[in-house]
Every structure is written in C-alpha cells, then in structure tokens.
JSON list of C-alpha atoms in Angstrom, two decimals:
[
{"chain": "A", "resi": 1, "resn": "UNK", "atom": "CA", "xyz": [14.87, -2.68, 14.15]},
{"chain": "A", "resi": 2, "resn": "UNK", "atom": "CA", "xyz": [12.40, 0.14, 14.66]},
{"chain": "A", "resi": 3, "resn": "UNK", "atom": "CA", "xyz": [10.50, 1.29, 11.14]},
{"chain": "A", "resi": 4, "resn": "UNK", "atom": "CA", "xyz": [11.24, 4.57, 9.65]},
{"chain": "A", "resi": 5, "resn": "UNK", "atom": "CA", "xyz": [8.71, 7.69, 8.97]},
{"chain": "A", "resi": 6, "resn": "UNK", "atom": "CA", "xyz": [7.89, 7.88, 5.47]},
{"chain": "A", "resi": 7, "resn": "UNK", "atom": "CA", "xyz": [5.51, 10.24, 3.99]},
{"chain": "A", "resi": 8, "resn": "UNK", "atom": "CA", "xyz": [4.26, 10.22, 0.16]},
{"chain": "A", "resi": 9, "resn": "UNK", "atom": "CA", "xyz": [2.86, 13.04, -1.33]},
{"chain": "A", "resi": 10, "resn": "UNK", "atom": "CA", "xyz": [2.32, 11.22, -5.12]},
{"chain": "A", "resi": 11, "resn": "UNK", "atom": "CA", "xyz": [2.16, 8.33, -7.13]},
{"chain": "A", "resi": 12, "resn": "UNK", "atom": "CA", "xyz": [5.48, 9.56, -8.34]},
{"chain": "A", "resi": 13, "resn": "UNK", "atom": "CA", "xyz": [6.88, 9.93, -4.96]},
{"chain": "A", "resi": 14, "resn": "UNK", "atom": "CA", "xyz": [6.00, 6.02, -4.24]},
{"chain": "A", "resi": 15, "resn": "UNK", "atom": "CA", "xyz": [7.44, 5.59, -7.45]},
{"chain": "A", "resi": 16, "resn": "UNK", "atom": "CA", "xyz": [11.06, 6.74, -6.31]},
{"chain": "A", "resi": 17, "resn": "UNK", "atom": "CA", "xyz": [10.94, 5.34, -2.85]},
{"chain": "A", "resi": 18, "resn": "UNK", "atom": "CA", "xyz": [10.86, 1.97, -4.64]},
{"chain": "A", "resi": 19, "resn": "UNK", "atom": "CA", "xyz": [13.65, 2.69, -7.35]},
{"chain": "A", "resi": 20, "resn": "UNK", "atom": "CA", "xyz": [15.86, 4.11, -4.22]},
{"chain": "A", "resi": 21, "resn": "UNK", "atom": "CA", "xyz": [15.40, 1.14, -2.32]},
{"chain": "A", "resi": 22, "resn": "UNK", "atom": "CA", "xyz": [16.08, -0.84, -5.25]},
{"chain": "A", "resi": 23, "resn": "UNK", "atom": "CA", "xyz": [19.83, 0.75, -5.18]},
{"chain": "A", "resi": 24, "resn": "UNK", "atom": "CA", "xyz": [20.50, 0.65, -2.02]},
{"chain": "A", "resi": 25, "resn": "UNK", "atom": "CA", "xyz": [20.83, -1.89, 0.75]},
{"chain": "A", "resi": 26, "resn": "UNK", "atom": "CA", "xyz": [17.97, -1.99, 3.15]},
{"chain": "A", "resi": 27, "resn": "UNK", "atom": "CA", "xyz": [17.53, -3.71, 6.42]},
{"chain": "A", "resi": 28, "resn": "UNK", "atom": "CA", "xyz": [13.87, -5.16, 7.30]},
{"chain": "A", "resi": 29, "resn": "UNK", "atom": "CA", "xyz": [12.20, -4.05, 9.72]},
{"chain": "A", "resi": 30, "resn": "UNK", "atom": "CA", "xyz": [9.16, -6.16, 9.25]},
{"chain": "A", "resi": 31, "resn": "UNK", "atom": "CA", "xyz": [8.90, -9.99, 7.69]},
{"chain": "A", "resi": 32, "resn": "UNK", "atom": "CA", "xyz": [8.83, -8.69, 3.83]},
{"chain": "A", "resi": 33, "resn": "UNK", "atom": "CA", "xyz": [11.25, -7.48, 1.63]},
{"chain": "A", "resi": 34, "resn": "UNK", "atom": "CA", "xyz": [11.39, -5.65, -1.16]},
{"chain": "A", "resi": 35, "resn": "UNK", "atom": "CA", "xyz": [10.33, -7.69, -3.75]},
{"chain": "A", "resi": 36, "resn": "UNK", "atom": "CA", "xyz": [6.87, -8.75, -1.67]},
{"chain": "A", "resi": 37, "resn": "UNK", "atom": "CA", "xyz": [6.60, -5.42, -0.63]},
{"chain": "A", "resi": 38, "resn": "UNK", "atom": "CA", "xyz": [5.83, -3.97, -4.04]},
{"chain": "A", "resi": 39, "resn": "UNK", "atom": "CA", "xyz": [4.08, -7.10, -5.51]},
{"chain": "A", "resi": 40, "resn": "UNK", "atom": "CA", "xyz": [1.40, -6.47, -2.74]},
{"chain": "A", "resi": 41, "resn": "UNK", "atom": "CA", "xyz": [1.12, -2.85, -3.11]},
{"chain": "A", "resi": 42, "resn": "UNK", "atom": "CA", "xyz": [0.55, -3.56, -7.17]},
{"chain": "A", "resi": 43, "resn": "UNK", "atom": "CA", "xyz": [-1.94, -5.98, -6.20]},
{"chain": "A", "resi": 44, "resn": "UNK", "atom": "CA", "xyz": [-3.82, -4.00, -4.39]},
{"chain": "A", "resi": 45, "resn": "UNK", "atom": "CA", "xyz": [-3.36, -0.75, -6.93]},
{"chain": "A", "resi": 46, "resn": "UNK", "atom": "CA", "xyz": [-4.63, -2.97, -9.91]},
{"chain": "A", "resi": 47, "resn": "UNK", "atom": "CA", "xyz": [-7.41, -4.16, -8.11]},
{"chain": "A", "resi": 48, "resn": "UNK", "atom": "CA", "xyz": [-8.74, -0.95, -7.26]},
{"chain": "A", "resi": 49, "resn": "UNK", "atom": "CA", "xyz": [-9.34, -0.21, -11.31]},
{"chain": "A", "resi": 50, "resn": "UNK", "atom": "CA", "xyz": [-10.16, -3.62, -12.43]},
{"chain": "A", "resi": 51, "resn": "UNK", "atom": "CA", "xyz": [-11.98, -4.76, -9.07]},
{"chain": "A", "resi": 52, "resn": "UNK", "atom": "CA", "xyz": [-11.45, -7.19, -5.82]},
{"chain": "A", "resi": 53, "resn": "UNK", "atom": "CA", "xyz": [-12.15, -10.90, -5.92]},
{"chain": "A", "resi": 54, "resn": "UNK", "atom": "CA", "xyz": [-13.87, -10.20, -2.59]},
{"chain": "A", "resi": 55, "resn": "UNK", "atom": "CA", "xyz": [-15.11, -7.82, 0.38]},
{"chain": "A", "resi": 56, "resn": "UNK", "atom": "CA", "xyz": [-15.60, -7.74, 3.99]},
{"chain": "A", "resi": 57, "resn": "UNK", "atom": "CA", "xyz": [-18.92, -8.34, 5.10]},
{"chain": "A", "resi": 58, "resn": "UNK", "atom": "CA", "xyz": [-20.78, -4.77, 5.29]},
{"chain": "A", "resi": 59, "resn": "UNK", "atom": "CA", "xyz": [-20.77, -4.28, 9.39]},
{"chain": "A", "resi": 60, "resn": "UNK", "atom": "CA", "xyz": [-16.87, -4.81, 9.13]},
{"chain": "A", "resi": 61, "resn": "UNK", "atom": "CA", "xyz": [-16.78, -2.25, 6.47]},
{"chain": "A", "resi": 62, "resn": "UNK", "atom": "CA", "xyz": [-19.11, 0.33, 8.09]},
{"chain": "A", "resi": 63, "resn": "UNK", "atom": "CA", "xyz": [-17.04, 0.01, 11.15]},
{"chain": "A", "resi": 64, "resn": "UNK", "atom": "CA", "xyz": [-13.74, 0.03, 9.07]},
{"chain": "A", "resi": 65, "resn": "UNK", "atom": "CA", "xyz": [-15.03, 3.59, 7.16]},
{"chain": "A", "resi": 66, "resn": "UNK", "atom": "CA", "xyz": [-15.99, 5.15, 10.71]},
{"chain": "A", "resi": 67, "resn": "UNK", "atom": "CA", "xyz": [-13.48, 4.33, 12.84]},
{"chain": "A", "resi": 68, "resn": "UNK", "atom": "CA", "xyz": [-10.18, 3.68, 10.00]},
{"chain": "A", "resi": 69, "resn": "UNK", "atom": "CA", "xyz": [-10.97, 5.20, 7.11]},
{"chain": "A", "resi": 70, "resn": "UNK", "atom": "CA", "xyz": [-9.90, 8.73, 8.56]},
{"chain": "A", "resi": 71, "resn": "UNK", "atom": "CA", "xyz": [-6.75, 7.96, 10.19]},
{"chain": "A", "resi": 72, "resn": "UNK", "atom": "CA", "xyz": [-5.56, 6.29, 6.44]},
{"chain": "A", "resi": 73, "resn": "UNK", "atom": "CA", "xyz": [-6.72, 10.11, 4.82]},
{"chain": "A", "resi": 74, "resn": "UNK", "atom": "CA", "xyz": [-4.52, 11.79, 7.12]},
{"chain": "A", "resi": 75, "resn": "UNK", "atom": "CA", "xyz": [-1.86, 9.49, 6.95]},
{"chain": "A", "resi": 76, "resn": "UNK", "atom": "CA", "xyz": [-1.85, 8.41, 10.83]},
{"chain": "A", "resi": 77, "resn": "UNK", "atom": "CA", "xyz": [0.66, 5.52, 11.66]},
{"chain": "A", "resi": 78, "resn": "UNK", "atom": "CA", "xyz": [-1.66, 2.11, 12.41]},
{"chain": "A", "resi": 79, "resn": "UNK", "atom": "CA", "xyz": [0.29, 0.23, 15.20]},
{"chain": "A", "resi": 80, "resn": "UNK", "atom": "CA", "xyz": [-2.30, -2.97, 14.83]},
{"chain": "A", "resi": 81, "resn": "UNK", "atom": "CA", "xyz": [-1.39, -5.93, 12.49]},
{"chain": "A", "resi": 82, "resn": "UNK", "atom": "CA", "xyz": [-4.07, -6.86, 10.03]},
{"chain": "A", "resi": 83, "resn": "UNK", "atom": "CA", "xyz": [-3.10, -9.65, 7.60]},
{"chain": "A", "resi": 84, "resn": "UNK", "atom": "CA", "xyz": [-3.61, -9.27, 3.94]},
{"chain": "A", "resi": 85, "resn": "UNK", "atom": "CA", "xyz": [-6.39, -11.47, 2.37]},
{"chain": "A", "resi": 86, "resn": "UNK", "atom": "CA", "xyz": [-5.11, -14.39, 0.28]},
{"chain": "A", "resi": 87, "resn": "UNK", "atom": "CA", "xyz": [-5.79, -12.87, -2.84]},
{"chain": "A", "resi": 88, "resn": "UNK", "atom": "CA", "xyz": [-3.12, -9.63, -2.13]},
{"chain": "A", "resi": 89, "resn": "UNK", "atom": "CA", "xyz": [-0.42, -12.23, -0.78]},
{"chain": "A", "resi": 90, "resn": "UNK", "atom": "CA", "xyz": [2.90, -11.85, -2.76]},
{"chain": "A", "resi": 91, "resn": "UNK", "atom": "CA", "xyz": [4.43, -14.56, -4.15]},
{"chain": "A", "resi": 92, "resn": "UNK", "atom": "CA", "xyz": [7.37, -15.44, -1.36]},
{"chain": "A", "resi": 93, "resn": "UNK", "atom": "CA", "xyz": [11.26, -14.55, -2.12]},
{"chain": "A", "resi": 94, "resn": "UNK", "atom": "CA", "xyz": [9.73, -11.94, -4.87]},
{"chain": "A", "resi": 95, "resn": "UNK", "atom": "CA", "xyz": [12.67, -10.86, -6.46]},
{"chain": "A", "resi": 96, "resn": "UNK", "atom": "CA", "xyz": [13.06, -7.01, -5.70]},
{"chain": "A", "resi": 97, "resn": "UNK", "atom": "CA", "xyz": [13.59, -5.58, -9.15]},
{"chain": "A", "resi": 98, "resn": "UNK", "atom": "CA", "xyz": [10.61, -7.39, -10.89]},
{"chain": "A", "resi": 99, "resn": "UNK", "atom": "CA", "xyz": [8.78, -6.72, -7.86]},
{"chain": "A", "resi": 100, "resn": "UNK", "atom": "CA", "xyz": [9.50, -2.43, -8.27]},
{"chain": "A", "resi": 101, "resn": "UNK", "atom": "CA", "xyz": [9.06, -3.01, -12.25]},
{"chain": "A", "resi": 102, "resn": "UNK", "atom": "CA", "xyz": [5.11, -4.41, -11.45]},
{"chain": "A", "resi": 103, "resn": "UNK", "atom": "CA", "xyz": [4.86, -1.63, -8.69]},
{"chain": "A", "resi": 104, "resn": "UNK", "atom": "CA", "xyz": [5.69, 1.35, -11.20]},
{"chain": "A", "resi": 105, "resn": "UNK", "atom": "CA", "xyz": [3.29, 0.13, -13.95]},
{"chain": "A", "resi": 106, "resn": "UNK", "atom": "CA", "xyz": [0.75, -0.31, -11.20]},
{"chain": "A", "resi": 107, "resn": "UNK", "atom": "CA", "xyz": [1.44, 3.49, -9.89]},
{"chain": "A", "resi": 108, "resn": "UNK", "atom": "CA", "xyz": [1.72, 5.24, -13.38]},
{"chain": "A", "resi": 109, "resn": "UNK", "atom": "CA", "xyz": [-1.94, 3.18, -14.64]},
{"chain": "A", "resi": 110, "resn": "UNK", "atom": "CA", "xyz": [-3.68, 4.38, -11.06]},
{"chain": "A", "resi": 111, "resn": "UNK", "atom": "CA", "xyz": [-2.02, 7.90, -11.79]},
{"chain": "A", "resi": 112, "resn": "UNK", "atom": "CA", "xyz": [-3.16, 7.97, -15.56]},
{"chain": "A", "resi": 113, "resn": "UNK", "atom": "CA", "xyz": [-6.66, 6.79, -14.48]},
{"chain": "A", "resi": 114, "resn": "UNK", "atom": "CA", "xyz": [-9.21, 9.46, -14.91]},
{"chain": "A", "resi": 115, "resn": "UNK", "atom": "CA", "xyz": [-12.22, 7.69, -14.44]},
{"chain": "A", "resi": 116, "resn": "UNK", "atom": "CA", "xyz": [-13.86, 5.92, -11.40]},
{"chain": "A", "resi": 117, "resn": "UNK", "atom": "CA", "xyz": [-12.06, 2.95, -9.38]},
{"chain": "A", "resi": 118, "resn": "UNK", "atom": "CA", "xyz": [-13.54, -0.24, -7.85]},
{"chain": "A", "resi": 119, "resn": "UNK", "atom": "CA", "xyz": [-15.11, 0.34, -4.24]},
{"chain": "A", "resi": 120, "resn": "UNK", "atom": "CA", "xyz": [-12.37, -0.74, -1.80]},
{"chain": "A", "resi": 121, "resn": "UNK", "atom": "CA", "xyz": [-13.09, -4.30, 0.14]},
{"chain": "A", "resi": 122, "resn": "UNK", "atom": "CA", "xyz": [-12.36, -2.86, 3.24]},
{"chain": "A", "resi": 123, "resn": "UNK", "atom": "CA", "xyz": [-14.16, 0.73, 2.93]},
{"chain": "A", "resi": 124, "resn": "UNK", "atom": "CA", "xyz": [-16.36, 0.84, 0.02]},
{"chain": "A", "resi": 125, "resn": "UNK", "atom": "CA", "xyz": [-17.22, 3.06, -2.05]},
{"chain": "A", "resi": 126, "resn": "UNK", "atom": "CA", "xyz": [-14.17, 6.12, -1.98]},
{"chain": "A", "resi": 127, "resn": "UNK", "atom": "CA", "xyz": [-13.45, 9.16, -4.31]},
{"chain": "A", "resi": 128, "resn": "UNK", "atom": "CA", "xyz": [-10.77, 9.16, -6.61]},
{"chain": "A", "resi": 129, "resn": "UNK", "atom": "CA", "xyz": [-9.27, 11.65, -4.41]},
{"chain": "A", "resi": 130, "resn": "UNK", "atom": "CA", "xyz": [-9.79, 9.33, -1.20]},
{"chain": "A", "resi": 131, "resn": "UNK", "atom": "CA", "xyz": [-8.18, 6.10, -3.31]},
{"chain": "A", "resi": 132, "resn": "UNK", "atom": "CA", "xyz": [-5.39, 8.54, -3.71]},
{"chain": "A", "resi": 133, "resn": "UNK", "atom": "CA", "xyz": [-4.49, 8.95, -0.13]},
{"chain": "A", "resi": 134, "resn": "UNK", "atom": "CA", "xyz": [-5.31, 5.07, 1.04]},
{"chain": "A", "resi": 135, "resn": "UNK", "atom": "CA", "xyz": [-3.01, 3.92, -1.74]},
{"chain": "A", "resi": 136, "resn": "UNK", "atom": "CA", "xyz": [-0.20, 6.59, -0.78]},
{"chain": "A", "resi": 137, "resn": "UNK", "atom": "CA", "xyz": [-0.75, 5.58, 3.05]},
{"chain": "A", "resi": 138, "resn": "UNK", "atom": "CA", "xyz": [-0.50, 2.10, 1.91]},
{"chain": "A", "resi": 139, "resn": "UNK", "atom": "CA", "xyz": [2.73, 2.47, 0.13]},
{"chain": "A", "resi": 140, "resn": "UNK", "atom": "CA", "xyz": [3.81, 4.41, 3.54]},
{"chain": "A", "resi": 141, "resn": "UNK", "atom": "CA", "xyz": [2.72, 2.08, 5.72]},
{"chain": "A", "resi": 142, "resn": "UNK", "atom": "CA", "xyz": [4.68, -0.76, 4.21]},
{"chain": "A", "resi": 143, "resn": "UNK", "atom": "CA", "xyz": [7.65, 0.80, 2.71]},
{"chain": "A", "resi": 144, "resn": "UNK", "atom": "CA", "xyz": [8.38, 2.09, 5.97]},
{"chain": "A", "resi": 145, "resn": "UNK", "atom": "CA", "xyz": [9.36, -1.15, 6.96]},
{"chain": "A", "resi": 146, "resn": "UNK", "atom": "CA", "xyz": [12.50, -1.19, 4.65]},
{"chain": "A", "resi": 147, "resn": "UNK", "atom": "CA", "xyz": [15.20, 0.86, 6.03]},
{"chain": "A", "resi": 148, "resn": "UNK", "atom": "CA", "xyz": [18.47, 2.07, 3.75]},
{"chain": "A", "resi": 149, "resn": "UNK", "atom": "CA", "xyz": [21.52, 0.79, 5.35]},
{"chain": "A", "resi": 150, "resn": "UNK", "atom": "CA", "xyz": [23.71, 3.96, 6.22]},
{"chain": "A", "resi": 151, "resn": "UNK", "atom": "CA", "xyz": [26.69, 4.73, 3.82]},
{"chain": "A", "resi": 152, "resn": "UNK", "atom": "CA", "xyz": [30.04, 3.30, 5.73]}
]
C-alpha cells in the first residue's frame, strides 16, 4: 500500500485530518495506526512547549539544521526511515479515539501558544514560525501513512 499526499496548512487542518480518520476506515500504509499515530505527534507537540528529555549531540544537529531542516520548511517528502527516540514512542495498540482526543489538546495548546517553544532535539533552536511548519510536516509525514478506505 503506497502512502497518500497530504498537505497541512494549520494546526486546525491537522486537527480535522485526525477527526476524519477517526470516522472513517483507513488502511495502513506504514506499521502504526491511528491511535499511535496521534499519541506520537502529541508527544512531540507538548514537548516542544514544556521541553525534551534529551537532544542529539550538537554535530548531528548542525548537520540535521543544514542539510534537513529546509526540506521539513517546505514540506518535502523524506523517503529515509529515522526511528523515534524512546521517549516519543506511543504506547502500542493506542486506542484511536483517545489517541485523536490527546492530539487535539496538543494542537489547540501549540496553536494558543504565544510565547517561545523549547529548542527542538533534532534542530535546535527554531522560530515560532519554523516550529509551525516542522510540526505541520510532522503531522504530514505520518498521517500520510493512514489511507481512508474508498466508499463501496
């Protein structure tokens, strides 16, 4: 099963994605479903405003901001496979609506946040506006891997 294009404009638009794939059936297209989908991406969205239990060591993260961090901005399509650190692992067989319920609160608290956010443990220190677009493309990258069955 080949992954589907998915491009997110706001917090709000991640927001839906995850309610409409709540309603629907979906077919994976990668090893997670819903439910670990959106327990990762809240993970990673709460850590960014109250901080990471870890980073990368700093040449990782210089190379990571030259070479990555731009592709992420503009919302490129990564073919590599990186595993998550320990620490943004979902719990496994995360039930899907819980799952979307943590994800929302996650997206409206990063979306109501008007102050400065944690420096990311891959690229370190980012604008708000640049924590925007990595979360978005995160939220891209693996909802994309959860494809609505078609209507019969």
């Amino acid at each position: 099963m080949e992954r589907r294009a998915l491009r997110l404009h706001s917090y709000v638009e991640a927001s839906r994605e995850a309610e409409a794939l709540l309603a629907v059936l979906y077919d994976r297209a990668g090893a997670w479903g819903l439910g670990e989908v959106a327990h990762h991406l809240a993970a990673a969205l709460e850590m960014s405003l109250d901080g990471f239990p870890s980073r990368m060591p700093w040449p990782v993260r210089l190379v990571a901001r030259w070479f990555v961090l731009g592709r992420l901005l503009r919302h490129r399509v990564l073919r590599r496979r990186v595993p998550a650190p320990s620490y943004l692992l979902p719990p496994r067989a995360s039930d899907d609506r819980k799952g979307v319920e943590r994800l929302q609160k996650a997206l409206a608290r990063v979306d109501a946040h008007t102050g400065s956010l944690q420096p990311s443990p891959v690229f370190g220190t980012l604008s708000a506006s640049e924590w925007r677009e990595v979360h978005l493309w995160h939220c891209e990258h693996h909802l994309s891997f959860l494809v609505p069955r078609a209507s019969p």
